[in-house]
PDB file of C-alpha atoms in Angstrom:
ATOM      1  CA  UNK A  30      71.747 -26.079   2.897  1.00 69.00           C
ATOM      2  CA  UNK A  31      73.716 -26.609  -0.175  1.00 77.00           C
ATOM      3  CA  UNK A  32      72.488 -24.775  -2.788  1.00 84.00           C
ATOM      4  CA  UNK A  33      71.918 -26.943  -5.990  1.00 84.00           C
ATOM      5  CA  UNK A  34      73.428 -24.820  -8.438  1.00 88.00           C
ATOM      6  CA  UNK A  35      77.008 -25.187  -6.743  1.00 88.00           C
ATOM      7  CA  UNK A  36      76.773 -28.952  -7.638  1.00 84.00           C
ATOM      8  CA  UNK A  37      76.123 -27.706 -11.860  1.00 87.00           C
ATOM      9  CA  UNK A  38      78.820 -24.362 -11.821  1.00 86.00           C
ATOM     10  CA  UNK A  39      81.823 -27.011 -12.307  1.00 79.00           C
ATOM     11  CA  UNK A  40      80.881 -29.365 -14.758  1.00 78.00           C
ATOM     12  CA  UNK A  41      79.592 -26.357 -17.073  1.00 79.00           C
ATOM     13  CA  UNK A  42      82.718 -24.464 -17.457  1.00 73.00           C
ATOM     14  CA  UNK A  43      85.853 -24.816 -18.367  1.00 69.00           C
ATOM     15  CA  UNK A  44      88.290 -24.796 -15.476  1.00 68.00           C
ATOM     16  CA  UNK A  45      90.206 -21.825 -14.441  1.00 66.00           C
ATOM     17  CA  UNK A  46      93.541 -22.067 -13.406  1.00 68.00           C
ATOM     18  CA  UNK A  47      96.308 -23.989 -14.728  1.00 72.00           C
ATOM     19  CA  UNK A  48      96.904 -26.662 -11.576  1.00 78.00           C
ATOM     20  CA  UNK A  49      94.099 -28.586  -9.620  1.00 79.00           C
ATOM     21  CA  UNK A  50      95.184 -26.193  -6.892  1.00 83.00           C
ATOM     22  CA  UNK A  51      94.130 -23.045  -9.135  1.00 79.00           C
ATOM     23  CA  UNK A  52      90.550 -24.908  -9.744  1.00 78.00           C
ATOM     24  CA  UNK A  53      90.018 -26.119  -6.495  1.00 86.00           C
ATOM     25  CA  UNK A  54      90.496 -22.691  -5.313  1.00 89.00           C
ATOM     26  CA  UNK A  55      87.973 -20.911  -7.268  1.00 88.00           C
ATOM     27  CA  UNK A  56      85.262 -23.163  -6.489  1.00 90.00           C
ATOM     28  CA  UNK A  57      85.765 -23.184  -3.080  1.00 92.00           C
ATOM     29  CA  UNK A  58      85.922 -19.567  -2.914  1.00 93.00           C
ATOM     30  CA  UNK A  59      82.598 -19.888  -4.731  1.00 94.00           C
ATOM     31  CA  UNK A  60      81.483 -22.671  -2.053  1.00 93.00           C
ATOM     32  CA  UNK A  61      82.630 -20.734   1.301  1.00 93.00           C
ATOM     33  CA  UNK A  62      80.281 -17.482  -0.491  1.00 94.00           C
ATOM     34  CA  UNK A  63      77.309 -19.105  -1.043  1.00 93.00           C
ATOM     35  CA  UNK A  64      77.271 -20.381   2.424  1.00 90.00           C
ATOM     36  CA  UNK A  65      77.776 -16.895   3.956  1.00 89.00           C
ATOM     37  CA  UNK A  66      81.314 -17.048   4.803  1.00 91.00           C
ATOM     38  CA  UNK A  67      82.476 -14.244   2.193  1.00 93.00           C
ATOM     39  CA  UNK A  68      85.705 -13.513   0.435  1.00 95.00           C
ATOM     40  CA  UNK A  69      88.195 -12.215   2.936  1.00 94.00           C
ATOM     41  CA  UNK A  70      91.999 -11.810   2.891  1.00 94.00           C
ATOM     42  CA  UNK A  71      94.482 -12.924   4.777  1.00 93.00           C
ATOM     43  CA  UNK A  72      95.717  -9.305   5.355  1.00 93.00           C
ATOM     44  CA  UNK A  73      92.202  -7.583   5.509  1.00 92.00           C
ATOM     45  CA  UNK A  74      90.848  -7.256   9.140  1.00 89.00           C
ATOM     46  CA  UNK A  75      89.090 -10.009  10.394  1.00 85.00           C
ATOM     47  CA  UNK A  76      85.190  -9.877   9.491  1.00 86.00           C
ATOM     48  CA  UNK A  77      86.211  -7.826   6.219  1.00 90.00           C
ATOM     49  CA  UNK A  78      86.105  -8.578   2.538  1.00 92.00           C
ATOM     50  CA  UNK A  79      83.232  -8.740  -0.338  1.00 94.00           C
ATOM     51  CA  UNK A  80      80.098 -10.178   1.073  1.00 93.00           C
ATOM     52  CA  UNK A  81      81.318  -9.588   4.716  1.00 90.00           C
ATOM     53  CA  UNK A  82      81.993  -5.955   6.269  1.00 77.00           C
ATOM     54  CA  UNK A  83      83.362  -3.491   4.597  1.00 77.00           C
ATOM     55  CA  UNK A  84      84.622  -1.697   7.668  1.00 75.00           C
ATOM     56  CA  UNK A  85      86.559  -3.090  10.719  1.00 77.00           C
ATOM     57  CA  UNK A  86      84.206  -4.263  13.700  1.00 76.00           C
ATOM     58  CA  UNK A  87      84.947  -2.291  16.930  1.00 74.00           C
ATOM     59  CA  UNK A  88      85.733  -4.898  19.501  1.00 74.00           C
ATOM     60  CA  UNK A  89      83.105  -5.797  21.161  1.00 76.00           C
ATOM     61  CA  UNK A  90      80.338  -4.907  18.534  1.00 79.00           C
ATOM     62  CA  UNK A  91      78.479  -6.863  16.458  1.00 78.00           C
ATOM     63  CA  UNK A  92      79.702  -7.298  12.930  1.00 75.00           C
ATOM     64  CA  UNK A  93      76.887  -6.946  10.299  1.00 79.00           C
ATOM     65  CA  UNK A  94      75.466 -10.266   9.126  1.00 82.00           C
ATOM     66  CA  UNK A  95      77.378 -11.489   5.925  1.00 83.00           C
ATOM     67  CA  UNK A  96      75.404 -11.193   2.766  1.00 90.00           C
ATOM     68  CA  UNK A  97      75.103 -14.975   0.677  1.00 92.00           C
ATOM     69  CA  UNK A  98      76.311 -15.201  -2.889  1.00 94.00           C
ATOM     70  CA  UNK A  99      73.511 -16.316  -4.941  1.00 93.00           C
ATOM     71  CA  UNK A 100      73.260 -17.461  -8.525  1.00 92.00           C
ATOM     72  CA  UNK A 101      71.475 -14.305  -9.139  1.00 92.00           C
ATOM     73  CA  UNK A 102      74.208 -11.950  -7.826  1.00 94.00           C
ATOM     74  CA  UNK A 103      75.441  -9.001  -9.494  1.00 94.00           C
ATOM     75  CA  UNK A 104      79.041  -9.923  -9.888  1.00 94.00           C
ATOM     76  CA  UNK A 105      79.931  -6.674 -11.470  1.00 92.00           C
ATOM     77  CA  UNK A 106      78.697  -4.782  -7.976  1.00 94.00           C
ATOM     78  CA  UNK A 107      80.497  -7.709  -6.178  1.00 95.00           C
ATOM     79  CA  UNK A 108      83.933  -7.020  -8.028  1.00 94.00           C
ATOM     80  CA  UNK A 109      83.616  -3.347  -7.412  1.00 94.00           C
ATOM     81  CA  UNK A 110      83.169  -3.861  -3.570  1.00 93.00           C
ATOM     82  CA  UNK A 111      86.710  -5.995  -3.932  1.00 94.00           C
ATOM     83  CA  UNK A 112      88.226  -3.283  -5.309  1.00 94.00           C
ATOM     84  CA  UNK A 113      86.942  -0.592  -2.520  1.00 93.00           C
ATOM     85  CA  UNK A 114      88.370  -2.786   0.021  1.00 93.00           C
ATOM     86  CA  UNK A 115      91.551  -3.265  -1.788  1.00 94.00           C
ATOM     87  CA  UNK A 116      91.990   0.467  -2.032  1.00 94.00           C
ATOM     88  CA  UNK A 117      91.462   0.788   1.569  1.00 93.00           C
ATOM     89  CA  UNK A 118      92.614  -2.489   3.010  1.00 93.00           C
ATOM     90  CA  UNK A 119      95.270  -3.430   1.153  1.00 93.00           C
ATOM     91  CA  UNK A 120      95.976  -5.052  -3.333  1.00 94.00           C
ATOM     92  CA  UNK A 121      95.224  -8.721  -3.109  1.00 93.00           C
ATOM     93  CA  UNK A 122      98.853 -10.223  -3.491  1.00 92.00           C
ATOM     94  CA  UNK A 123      97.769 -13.164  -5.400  1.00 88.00           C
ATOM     95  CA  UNK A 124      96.429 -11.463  -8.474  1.00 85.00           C
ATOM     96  CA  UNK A 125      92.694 -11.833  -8.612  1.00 88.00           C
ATOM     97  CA  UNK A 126      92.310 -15.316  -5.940  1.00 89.00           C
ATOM     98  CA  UNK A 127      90.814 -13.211  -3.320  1.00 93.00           C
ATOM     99  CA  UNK A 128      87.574 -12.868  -5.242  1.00 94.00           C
ATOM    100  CA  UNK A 129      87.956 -11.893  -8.992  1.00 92.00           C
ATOM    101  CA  UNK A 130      88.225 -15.113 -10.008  1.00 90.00           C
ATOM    102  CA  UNK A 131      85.202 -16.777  -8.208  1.00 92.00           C
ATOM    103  CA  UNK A 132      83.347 -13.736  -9.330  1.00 94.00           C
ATOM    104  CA  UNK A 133      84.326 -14.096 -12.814  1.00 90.00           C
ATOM    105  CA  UNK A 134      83.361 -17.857 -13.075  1.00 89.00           C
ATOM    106  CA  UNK A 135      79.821 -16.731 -11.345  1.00 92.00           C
ATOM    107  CA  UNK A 136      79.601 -14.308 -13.610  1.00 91.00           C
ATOM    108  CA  UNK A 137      80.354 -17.047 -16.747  1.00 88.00           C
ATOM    109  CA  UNK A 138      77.877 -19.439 -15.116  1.00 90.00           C
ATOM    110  CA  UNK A 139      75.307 -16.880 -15.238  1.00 90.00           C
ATOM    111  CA  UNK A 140      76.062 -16.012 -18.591  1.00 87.00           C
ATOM    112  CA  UNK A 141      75.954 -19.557 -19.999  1.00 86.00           C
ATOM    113  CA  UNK A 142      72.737 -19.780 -18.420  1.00 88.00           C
ATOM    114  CA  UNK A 143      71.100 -16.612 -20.159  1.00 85.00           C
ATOM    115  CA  UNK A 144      72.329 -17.653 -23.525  1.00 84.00           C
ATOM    116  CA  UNK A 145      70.792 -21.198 -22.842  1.00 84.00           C
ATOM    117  CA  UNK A 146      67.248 -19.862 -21.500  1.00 82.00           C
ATOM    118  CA  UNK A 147      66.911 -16.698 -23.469  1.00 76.00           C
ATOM    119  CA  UNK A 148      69.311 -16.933 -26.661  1.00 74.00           C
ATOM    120  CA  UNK A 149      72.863 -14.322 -27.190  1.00 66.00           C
ATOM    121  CA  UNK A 150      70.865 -10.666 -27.502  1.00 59.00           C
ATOM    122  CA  UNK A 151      70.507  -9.328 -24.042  1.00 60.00           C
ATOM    123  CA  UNK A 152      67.488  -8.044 -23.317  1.00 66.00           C
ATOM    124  CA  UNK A 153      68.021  -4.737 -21.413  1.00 70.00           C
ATOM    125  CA  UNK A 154      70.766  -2.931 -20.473  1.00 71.00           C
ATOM    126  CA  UNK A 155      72.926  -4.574 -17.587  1.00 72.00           C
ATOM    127  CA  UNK A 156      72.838  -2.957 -13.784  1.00 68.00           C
ATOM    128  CA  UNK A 157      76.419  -1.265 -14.411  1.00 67.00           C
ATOM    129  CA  UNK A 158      75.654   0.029 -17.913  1.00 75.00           C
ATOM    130  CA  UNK A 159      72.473   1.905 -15.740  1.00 78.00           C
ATOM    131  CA  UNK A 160      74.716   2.732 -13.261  1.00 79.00           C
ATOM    132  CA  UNK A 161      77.146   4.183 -15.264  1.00 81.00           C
ATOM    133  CA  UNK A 162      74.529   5.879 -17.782  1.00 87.00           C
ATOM    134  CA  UNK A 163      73.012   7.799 -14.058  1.00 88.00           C
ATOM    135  CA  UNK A 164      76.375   8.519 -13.362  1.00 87.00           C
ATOM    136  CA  UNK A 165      77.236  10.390 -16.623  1.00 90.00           C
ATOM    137  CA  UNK A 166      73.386  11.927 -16.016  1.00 91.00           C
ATOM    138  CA  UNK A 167      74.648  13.652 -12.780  1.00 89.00           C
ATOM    139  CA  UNK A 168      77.381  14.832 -13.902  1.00 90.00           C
ATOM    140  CA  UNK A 169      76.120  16.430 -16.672  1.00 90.00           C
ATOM    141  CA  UNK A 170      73.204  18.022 -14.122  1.00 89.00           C
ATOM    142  CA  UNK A 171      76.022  18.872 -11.916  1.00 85.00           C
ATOM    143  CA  UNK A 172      77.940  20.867 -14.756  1.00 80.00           C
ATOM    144  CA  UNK A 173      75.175  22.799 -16.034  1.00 73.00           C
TER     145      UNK A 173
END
């Protein structure tokens, strides 16, 4: 099924990219996530990239099922799992297209709505802000 949300992510945001190519591109990278095909790259193993494995499959094995980008994904997490996999797999060559820029306009969509629903002010702090606060908390446990 389609989710509903995919059909309201265009028409809220400005477009990104400079061509119809460029815009077409991020929302179908958005499109081909949120029906569980991933992000991959052309130079990533097959069955790798954000979403998907983060390890080659044996041959033969099963390859984990791929996770679904929702409208309630933590981009930030997301962009961090691109990264891994460019460190190990190889830089995406075009910039960002792999996934950055879906992420990012996921991650504008999902700001839009907050500041529509629940005004500017966040509320709490934001998953990596934790993460990085729990992070500076171990190390500082670690060095004493």
């Amino acid at each position: 099924r389609w989710p509903s949300w995919l059909g309201k992510i265009q028409g809220a945001l400005p477009p990104m990219g400079s061509t119809d190519s460029a815009r077409d591109q991020s929302m179908f990278a958005i499109e081909r996530a949120a029906c569980g095909f991933g992000l991959d790259y052309k130079h990533w193993p097959a069955g790798v990239g954000v979403l998907l494995a983060g390890e080659e499959t044996a041959e033969g094995a099963a390859a984990p099922l791929p996770r679904i980008l929702t409208l309630g994904s933590d981009t930030e997490r997301l962009k961090r799992e691109g990264q891994k996999l460019e460190a190990r797999f190889g830089r995406d060559a075009g910039n960002g297209w792999v996934y950055n820029h879906a992420l990012g306009k996921l991650r504008l969509y999902q700001e839009l709505l907050l500041r529509e629903h629940f005004g500017d002010a966040p509320s709490a702090q934001s998953i990596r802000e934790m993460e990085e606060a729990e992070a500076e908390a171990a190390a500082e446990a670690g060095a004493e």
